[in-house]
Short mmCIF file of C-alpha atoms and ligand atoms in Angstrom, two decimals:
data_model
loop_
_atom_site.label_atom_id
_atom_site.label_comp_id
_atom_site.label_asym_id
_atom_site.label_seq_id
_atom_site.Cartn_x
_atom_site.Cartn_y
_atom_site.Cartn_z
CA MET A 1 78.71 98.07 97.97
CA ARG A 2 80.84 95.26 96.41
CA ARG A 3 81.79 97.47 93.22
CA ILE A 4 83.29 100.76 95.60
CA LYS A 5 86.54 99.42 96.42
CA LEU A 6 88.06 99.93 100.57
CA HIS A 7 90.40 103.23 100.17
CA TRP A 8 87.28 105.43 98.66
CA TRP A 9 85.43 103.60 101.39
CA ILE A 10 87.57 104.34 104.64
CA LEU A 11 88.07 107.57 102.28
CA ILE A 12 84.17 108.02 103.13
CA GLY A 13 84.39 107.84 106.16
CA ILE A 14 87.07 110.12 107.08
CA GLY A 15 85.34 112.69 105.08
CA ALA A 16 81.81 111.54 107.32
CA GLY A 17 83.93 111.38 110.22
CA ILE A 18 85.45 115.02 110.06
CA PHE A 19 81.54 116.82 109.16
CA ALA A 20 79.69 115.32 112.00
CA GLY A 21 83.04 115.53 114.45
CA VAL A 22 82.95 119.10 113.27
CA LEU A 23 78.96 119.34 113.42
CA THR A 24 78.78 118.07 117.15
CA GLN A 25 81.48 120.17 118.12
CA HIS A 26 80.06 123.55 117.14
CA LEU A 27 76.75 122.20 118.11
CA CYS A 28 77.65 122.09 121.77
CA ILE A 29 80.19 125.71 121.53
CA ALA A 30 76.13 126.33 120.26
CA ALA A 31 74.59 125.10 123.19
CA ASP A 32 77.25 126.04 125.86
CA ILE A 33 77.77 121.94 126.85
CA PRO A 34 81.03 120.01 126.75
CA VAL A 35 81.73 117.93 124.32
CA GLU A 36 81.90 114.71 126.14
CA SER A 37 78.47 114.52 127.89
CA THR A 38 76.93 113.94 124.72
CA ALA A 39 75.27 111.62 123.02
CA ALA A 40 76.89 111.59 119.67
CA TYR A 41 80.41 111.68 121.22
CA ALA A 42 78.85 108.37 123.46
CA ALA A 43 78.21 106.97 120.00
CA TYR A 44 81.21 107.57 118.45
CA ASP A 45 83.85 106.80 121.53
CA GLY A 46 81.54 103.43 121.91
CA ILE A 47 81.78 102.62 118.53
CA ALA A 48 85.77 103.65 117.92
CA THR A 49 86.39 101.52 120.99
CA ILE A 50 84.72 98.23 119.38
CA PHE A 51 86.65 98.85 116.35
CA MET A 52 90.04 99.99 117.99
CA LYS A 53 89.21 95.78 120.13
CA LEU A 54 89.03 94.03 117.70
CA LEU A 55 91.75 94.90 116.11
CA LYS A 56 94.04 94.47 118.91
CA MET A 57 91.83 91.53 119.65
CA ILE A 58 93.48 89.62 116.02
CA VAL A 59 96.92 90.83 116.84
CA ILE A 60 98.69 88.49 119.50
CA PRO A 61 97.08 85.52 117.78
CA LEU A 62 98.05 87.23 114.10
CA VAL A 63 101.80 87.97 114.83
CA PHE A 64 102.13 84.21 116.65
CA PHE A 65 101.20 81.84 113.84
CA SER A 66 101.99 84.25 110.72
CA LEU A 67 105.29 85.16 112.18
CA VAL A 68 105.61 81.13 112.95
CA SER A 69 104.11 80.31 108.73
CA GLY A 70 105.81 82.74 107.77
CA MET A 71 109.30 80.99 108.87
CA GLN A 72 108.17 77.62 107.77
CA GLY A 73 108.46 79.03 104.51
CA MET A 74 111.80 79.72 104.54
CA GLY A 75 111.93 76.58 104.17
CA SER A 76 115.69 76.02 106.22
CA LEU A 77 117.64 78.07 109.32
CA ALA A 78 120.04 79.42 106.80
CA ARG A 79 118.04 81.31 104.51
CA LEU A 80 115.92 82.32 107.19
CA GLY A 81 118.76 83.75 108.82
CA ARG A 82 119.99 85.69 104.88
CA LEU A 83 116.62 86.82 104.34
CA GLY A 84 115.88 88.31 108.32
CA PHE A 85 120.34 89.67 107.86
CA LYS A 86 118.81 91.77 104.49
CA THR A 87 115.74 92.55 106.20
CA PHE A 88 116.77 94.01 109.32
CA LEU A 89 119.73 96.50 106.91
CA PHE A 90 116.31 97.72 105.19
CA TYR A 91 114.76 98.30 108.25
CA MET A 92 118.19 100.41 109.77
CA GLY A 93 118.56 101.77 106.33
CA THR A 94 115.30 103.48 106.00
CA SER A 95 114.97 104.66 109.55
CA LEU A 96 118.84 106.37 109.34
CA LEU A 97 117.09 108.12 106.40
CA ALA A 98 114.08 109.30 108.17
CA ILE A 99 116.22 110.25 110.81
CA LEU A 100 118.59 111.83 108.28
CA THR A 101 115.31 113.98 107.06
CA GLY A 102 114.20 114.78 110.27
CA LEU A 103 117.66 116.30 111.20
CA THR A 104 117.82 118.97 107.87
CA LEU A 105 114.45 120.08 108.59
CA VAL A 106 114.72 120.84 111.97
CA ASN A 107 117.98 122.06 112.06
CA LEU A 108 116.62 124.97 108.45
CA ILE A 109 113.57 125.30 110.33
CA ARG A 110 114.56 126.02 113.77
CA PRO A 111 110.58 125.88 115.46
CA GLY A 112 111.79 125.97 119.29
CA VAL A 113 114.05 129.39 118.63
CA GLY A 114 112.63 132.19 119.93
CA PHE A 115 109.41 129.96 121.44
CA GLN A 116 108.44 131.48 124.74
CA VAL A 117 107.51 128.86 127.13
CA GLU A 118 106.82 128.61 130.63
CA VAL A 119 108.38 125.37 131.34
CA PRO A 120 105.50 122.39 132.65
CA THR A 121 105.51 121.52 135.86
CA THR A 122 103.52 118.58 135.49
CA PRO A 123 105.87 116.06 134.45
CA VAL A 124 104.69 112.65 132.51
CA ASP A 125 101.83 110.77 134.31
CA LYS A 126 103.61 107.56 132.34
CA GLU A 127 105.04 104.59 133.58
CA LEU A 128 108.61 105.52 132.28
CA PRO A 129 111.52 103.16 130.85
CA GLU A 130 114.59 104.28 132.90
CA THR A 131 117.34 103.73 130.73
CA PHE A 132 118.86 101.38 127.95
CA TRP A 133 119.28 98.67 129.35
CA ASP A 134 115.75 99.58 130.99
CA VAL A 135 114.31 99.29 126.93
CA LEU A 136 116.83 96.10 127.07
CA THR A 137 115.67 94.30 129.62
CA SER A 138 112.10 94.57 129.02
CA MET A 139 112.66 93.08 125.77
CA VAL A 140 113.00 90.05 126.66
CA PRO A 141 109.71 88.14 128.71
CA ASP A 142 110.10 86.22 131.72
CA ASN A 143 106.95 84.62 130.60
CA VAL A 144 105.10 84.57 127.18
CA ILE A 145 101.46 84.14 128.40
CA ARG A 146 101.55 87.42 130.07
CA ALA A 147 103.84 89.34 127.59
CA ALA A 148 100.70 88.36 125.15
CA ALA A 149 98.14 89.44 128.00
CA GLU A 150 100.40 93.18 128.23
CA PHE A 151 100.67 93.21 124.88
CA GLU A 152 104.00 93.36 125.07
CA LEU A 153 104.62 92.70 121.08
CA ILE A 154 108.39 92.17 121.44
CA GLY A 155 108.23 89.22 124.12
CA VAL A 156 105.54 87.49 121.92
CA ILE A 157 107.66 87.57 118.19
CA LEU A 158 111.05 86.59 120.91
CA PHE A 159 109.22 83.92 121.77
CA ALA A 160 107.05 83.11 118.23
CA ILE A 161 110.63 83.93 116.18
CA LEU A 162 112.53 81.36 119.04
CA PHE A 163 110.09 78.58 118.34
CA GLY A 164 109.96 79.28 114.73
CA ALA A 165 113.88 78.60 114.49
CA PHE A 166 113.47 75.28 116.31
CA MET A 167 110.64 74.55 114.34
CA LEU A 168 112.88 74.18 111.49
CA THR A 169 115.20 71.89 113.41
CA LEU A 170 111.98 68.84 113.37
CA GLU A 171 112.14 66.26 111.17
CA GLY A 172 109.71 63.93 109.74
CA GLU A 173 105.96 63.30 110.42
CA LYS A 174 106.07 66.18 113.74
CA LYS A 175 107.61 68.75 111.25
CA THR A 176 104.69 68.29 108.95
CA VAL A 177 101.47 67.87 111.00
CA LEU A 178 103.33 70.96 112.89
CA SER A 179 103.40 73.02 110.08
CA ARG A 180 100.20 72.18 108.35
CA PHE A 181 98.76 73.12 111.43
CA ILE A 182 99.97 76.14 112.25
CA GLU A 183 99.55 77.57 108.29
CA ALA A 184 95.89 76.34 108.94
CA CYS A 185 95.74 78.43 112.13
CA SER A 186 97.07 81.71 110.33
CA ASP A 187 94.45 81.36 106.96
CA VAL A 188 91.97 81.87 109.77
CA MET A 189 93.65 84.60 111.66
CA MET A 190 93.30 86.13 108.38
CA LYS A 191 90.03 84.86 107.38
CA MET A 192 89.49 86.90 111.10
CA THR A 193 90.52 89.97 109.90
CA GLY A 194 89.33 89.86 106.62
CA PHE A 195 85.93 90.40 108.89
CA VAL A 196 87.64 93.09 110.83
CA ILE A 197 89.13 95.12 107.80
CA ALA A 198 85.12 95.66 106.05
CA LEU A 199 84.03 96.95 109.50
CA ALA A 200 86.85 99.90 109.06
CA PRO A 201 84.87 102.24 107.44
CA VAL A 202 82.41 102.46 110.23
CA GLY A 203 85.16 102.36 112.94
CA ILE A 204 87.39 105.14 111.04
CA ALA A 205 84.27 107.08 110.72
CA ALA A 206 84.11 107.19 114.88
CA LEU A 207 87.56 107.68 115.33
CA ILE A 208 88.04 110.38 113.24
CA ALA A 209 84.75 112.04 114.75
CA LYS A 210 85.54 111.64 118.11
CA LEU A 211 89.24 113.24 117.53
CA VAL A 212 87.82 116.16 115.86
CA SER A 213 84.78 116.46 117.90
CA VAL A 214 86.87 117.34 120.74
CA THR A 215 90.50 118.90 119.27
CA GLY A 216 90.94 122.37 119.22
CA THR A 217 92.73 124.15 116.80
CA LYS A 218 94.94 127.21 119.55
CA VAL A 219 97.20 124.44 120.83
CA PHE A 220 98.05 123.79 116.70
CA ILE A 221 98.59 127.48 116.44
CA GLU A 222 101.50 127.93 119.01
CA MET A 223 102.92 124.94 118.03
CA ARG A 224 102.50 125.84 114.03
CA TRP A 225 106.27 125.56 113.68
CA TYR A 226 107.31 122.38 115.65
CA VAL A 227 103.59 120.33 113.86
CA VAL A 228 104.96 122.00 110.34
CA THR A 229 108.30 120.58 110.72
CA VAL A 230 107.44 116.86 111.39
CA ALA A 231 105.24 116.73 109.28
CA LEU A 232 106.79 118.21 106.63
CA ALA A 233 109.28 115.84 107.33
CA LEU A 234 107.72 113.13 107.82
CA GLY A 235 106.12 114.34 103.85
CA VAL A 236 109.63 113.81 102.59
CA HIS A 237 110.16 110.51 104.34
CA LEU A 238 106.74 109.00 102.50
CA LEU A 239 106.10 111.27 99.25
CA VAL A 240 110.10 111.03 98.67
CA THR A 241 112.14 108.91 100.41
CA LEU A 242 110.67 105.69 100.42
CA PRO A 243 109.08 105.83 96.39
CA ALA A 244 113.07 106.85 95.57
CA LEU A 245 114.07 103.39 97.20
CA ILE A 246 111.25 101.48 96.61
CA TYR A 247 111.38 102.04 92.75
CA LEU A 248 115.75 101.69 93.15
CA PHE A 249 115.53 98.42 94.02
CA THR A 250 112.37 97.05 92.42
CA ARG A 251 111.69 99.22 89.60
CA ARG A 252 107.90 99.86 89.57
CA ASN A 253 105.77 102.44 90.53
CA PRO A 254 105.85 103.04 94.12
CA TYR A 255 103.01 105.23 94.26
CA ARG A 256 100.87 102.67 92.99
CA PHE A 257 101.93 100.56 95.59
CA ILE A 258 101.34 103.15 98.12
CA TRP A 259 97.53 103.13 96.91
CA THR A 260 97.02 99.76 96.81
CA MET A 261 98.24 99.44 100.69
CA SER A 262 96.52 102.53 101.44
CA PRO A 263 93.50 101.29 103.20
CA ALA A 264 96.59 100.07 105.89
CA LEU A 265 97.69 103.52 105.49
CA PHE A 266 93.89 104.93 106.52
CA THR A 267 94.03 102.25 109.30
CA GLY A 268 97.80 103.21 110.56
CA PHE A 269 96.51 107.13 110.29
CA SER A 270 92.67 106.73 112.19
CA THR A 271 93.98 104.40 115.32
CA ALA A 272 98.14 105.45 115.35
CA SER A 273 99.21 102.03 116.32
CA SER A 274 101.38 100.15 113.87
CA SER A 275 100.85 97.07 115.69
CA GLY A 276 96.69 97.18 115.67
CA THR A 277 97.00 98.00 111.53
CA LEU A 278 98.68 94.86 111.21
CA GLY A 279 96.44 92.72 110.46
CA VAL A 280 95.32 95.19 107.47
CA THR A 281 98.82 95.51 106.22
CA LEU A 282 99.32 92.09 106.11
CA LYS A 283 95.85 91.30 103.97
CA ARG A 284 96.78 94.13 101.68
CA ALA A 285 100.65 93.43 101.66
CA GLU A 286 99.63 89.36 99.76
CA HIS A 287 96.00 90.62 98.01
CA GLY A 288 96.42 93.45 97.19
CA ALA A 289 100.43 94.09 96.22
CA GLY A 290 101.39 90.40 95.41
CA ILE A 291 103.54 90.37 97.68
CA SER A 292 104.40 86.52 99.59
CA ASN A 293 102.75 85.37 101.78
CA ARG A 294 106.11 83.74 103.48
CA VAL A 295 107.91 87.09 102.99
CA ALA A 296 105.20 89.35 104.39
CA SER A 297 103.93 87.27 107.81
CA PHE A 298 107.64 86.86 108.19
CA VAL A 299 108.92 91.08 107.45
CA LEU A 300 105.57 92.68 108.16
CA PRO A 301 104.92 91.27 111.74
CA LEU A 302 108.87 92.66 112.83
CA GLY A 303 108.75 95.83 110.99
CA ALA A 304 105.32 96.77 113.13
CA THR A 305 107.22 96.64 116.66
CA ILE A 306 110.84 97.00 115.78
CA ASN A 307 111.10 99.77 112.50
CA MET A 308 109.46 102.87 112.83
CA ASP A 309 110.95 105.44 110.56
CA GLY A 310 108.11 107.83 111.61
CA THR A 311 108.87 107.22 115.18
CA ALA A 312 112.62 107.55 114.97
CA LEU A 313 112.41 111.04 113.12
CA TYR A 314 109.89 112.44 115.22
CA GLU A 315 112.05 111.38 118.40
CA ILE A 316 115.10 113.79 116.59
CA VAL A 317 112.93 116.45 115.69
CA SER A 318 111.12 116.85 119.29
CA VAL A 319 114.39 116.41 121.10
CA LEU A 320 115.74 119.01 119.10
CA PHE A 321 112.81 121.05 118.82
CA ILE A 322 113.41 121.08 123.18
CA ALA A 323 116.96 121.47 122.83
CA GLN A 324 116.65 124.78 121.03
CA ILE A 325 113.96 126.14 123.29
CA HIS A 326 115.89 125.31 126.11
CA ALA A 327 118.77 127.01 125.03
CA GLY A 328 116.80 130.01 124.96
CA ILE A 329 115.36 130.17 128.20
CA ASP A 330 119.49 129.35 129.27
CA PRO A 331 121.46 130.58 127.05
CA THR A 332 124.27 128.05 128.77
CA PHE A 333 122.42 125.24 127.20
CA SER A 334 124.46 124.07 124.32
CA LEU A 335 124.38 119.94 122.60
CA THR A 336 128.05 118.76 121.96
CA LEU A 337 128.69 116.19 118.78
CA GLY A 338 128.91 113.80 120.74
CA GLN A 339 125.47 114.25 122.79
CA GLN A 340 123.87 114.77 119.27
CA LEU A 341 125.39 111.16 117.96
CA LEU A 342 124.04 110.34 120.81
CA ILE A 343 120.48 111.18 120.32
CA VAL A 344 119.99 110.40 116.64
CA PHE A 345 121.59 106.31 118.43
CA LEU A 346 119.07 107.03 120.87
CA GLY A 347 116.98 108.11 118.52
CA LEU A 348 117.26 104.77 116.29
CA ALA A 349 116.84 102.42 119.87
CA VAL A 350 113.75 103.78 120.62
CA SER A 351 112.28 103.37 117.28
CA ILE A 352 112.33 99.74 117.65
CA GLY A 353 111.62 99.36 120.95
CA ALA A 354 109.05 101.41 120.98
CA ALA A 355 105.37 99.32 120.57
CA GLY A 356 103.23 100.20 117.94
CA ILE A 357 100.93 101.60 119.81
CA PRO A 358 99.33 105.21 120.20
CA HIS A 359 101.90 107.88 121.69
CA ALA A 360 104.95 105.35 122.77
CA GLY A 361 106.82 107.68 121.04
CA LEU A 362 106.50 110.19 122.86
CA VAL A 363 106.91 108.09 125.93
CA MET A 364 109.74 106.63 125.25
CA MET A 365 111.23 110.00 124.44
CA VAL A 366 112.20 110.77 128.01
CA ILE A 367 115.51 108.47 127.70
CA ILE A 368 116.90 110.65 125.05
CA LEU A 369 116.11 113.45 127.00
CA GLN A 370 117.08 112.20 130.41
CA ALA A 371 120.68 111.09 128.40
CA VAL A 372 121.25 114.29 127.32
CA GLY A 373 120.21 116.39 130.49
CA LEU A 374 117.12 117.96 128.54
CA PRO A 375 114.54 119.03 131.39
CA VAL A 376 111.68 115.72 130.78
CA GLU A 377 108.92 118.06 131.31
CA TYR A 378 109.06 119.98 128.40
CA THR A 379 107.29 116.49 126.56
CA ALA A 380 104.23 117.65 128.19
CA LEU A 381 103.89 120.58 125.60
CA ILE A 382 104.35 117.66 122.79
CA TRP A 383 101.76 115.67 124.57
CA ALA A 384 99.25 118.71 123.37
CA VAL A 385 99.87 117.78 119.81
CA ASP A 386 100.73 114.68 119.53
CA ARG A 387 97.71 112.59 118.73
CA VAL A 388 97.75 114.23 115.35
CA LEU A 389 101.45 114.01 114.97
CA ASP A 390 101.28 110.06 116.34
CA MET A 391 98.65 109.39 113.30
CA CYS A 392 100.93 110.77 110.67
CA ARG A 393 104.10 109.15 111.97
CA THR A 394 102.35 105.99 112.16
CA VAL A 395 101.38 106.38 108.60
CA VAL A 396 105.32 106.68 107.81
CA ASN A 397 105.67 103.61 109.70
CA VAL A 398 103.34 100.90 107.70
CA THR A 399 104.20 102.64 104.99
CA SER A 400 108.07 102.04 105.52
CA ASP A 401 106.84 98.34 106.58
CA SER A 402 104.81 98.01 103.48
CA SER A 403 107.78 99.73 101.18
CA ILE A 404 110.56 96.98 102.45
CA ALA A 405 108.13 93.79 102.71
CA LEU A 406 108.26 94.83 98.64
CA MET A 407 111.73 95.41 98.48
CA VAL A 408 112.53 92.11 99.98
CA ALA A 409 109.84 89.98 98.09
CA HIS A 410 111.15 91.85 94.70
CA GLY A 411 114.48 90.48 95.20
CA GLU A 412 113.61 87.36 96.43
CA GLY A 413 111.07 87.01 93.22
CA GLU A 414 108.59 86.67 95.38
CA VAL A 415 105.88 89.31 94.12
CA ALA A 416 103.45 88.65 92.23
CA GLU A 417 103.07 89.97 88.59
CA GLY A 418 100.25 92.75 87.90
CA SER A 419 98.26 92.11 91.06
CA ASP A 420 98.93 95.87 92.31
N1 LIG B 501 102.23 105.27 117.61
C1 LIG B 501 103.22 104.56 116.51
C2 LIG B 501 102.74 103.09 115.97
O1 LIG B 501 102.41 102.74 116.20
C3 LIG B 501 104.41 104.39 117.65
C4 LIG B 501 104.81 105.67 118.29
O2 LIG B 501 104.34 105.96 118.82
O3 LIG B 501 105.83 106.04 117.35
O4 LIG B 501 103.53 103.02 114.91
#
């Protein structure tokens, strides 16, 4: 078992999951029973749920301890500020490039032109933030314990950043004792993460089997050009743009780096949650790619929540897809240049504000649709195919976080040679 690397175990898990899912679906169709009523489905669901819960269980303490300990590693507020600024520039830069890719492809392929559709009247039944300001204010927690309990990562991160920053101003024994305590807690969380990761191949197999056994293909055929546009744009960002940036900034082999990070990408793919994947991302970045603990534990937890290239790209493609459909139904409708710029700006803002959990990007899209006067009911179309697209954009989100961690660490001379 030791000899085979984790990546391969996960790939075997994905293969086994697809096989089990297809088999279950076929057997159920032959026997004319609903998939959800079978013992096999209950097992996939049970294992997948336990795996997801374990991943989520470690996130809050992991984010807090690794972020605070990463910040102490910076030594001073000045260095923290410099690194924070650089990291933020990378986050924004890569997200804008992703948006540009999405914008280009959605205008070339035009998936919504000629799309015949009855506007579905059932609105999305999720609680939605109403305005841009609602999103911003919701980022500040009034109670950090409640924020943690409700998995509001931005609130926890904000608290951790303030805690870490003020901890840097402590002096003498207090500082030493607290630093060692936080560092030790962070080490324990990393070990716990290692334990959960060891279960990844089985958890991922169950997640995939569950998905494959119930998802039909019909809806994908109707929405094919939209799915193709999103997938292609994500592919370009993942395989061309990010590797080019990695090469440009580090002169390292980007594909080798991506392969080193692949257990995190597979986990992101199967869970559709960059926050849930954070433990794996941190572990691979440090132990696989040789990125120093202080850079990884600062850049990755922040990135998992605010840097979402895949989500930004997907927002743009989806809103313009909806605009294209709507223009076909209501010929008086067209987007002004100002509205298009607003979409780009809000796409970026939404990708920062969206939580790293499944479907967050789709829920937040309503903000953009409302801002440019498009009916939010169109999102019902997208829900039908969102799970798979969510899995794909989460891979891009995780890859972008990891790539930025590598680029920042390289700039600081903090990548151990030869470990990837
Ligand atoms: N599921 C994505 C993530 O966790 C967010 C999104 O829905 O776009 O990265």
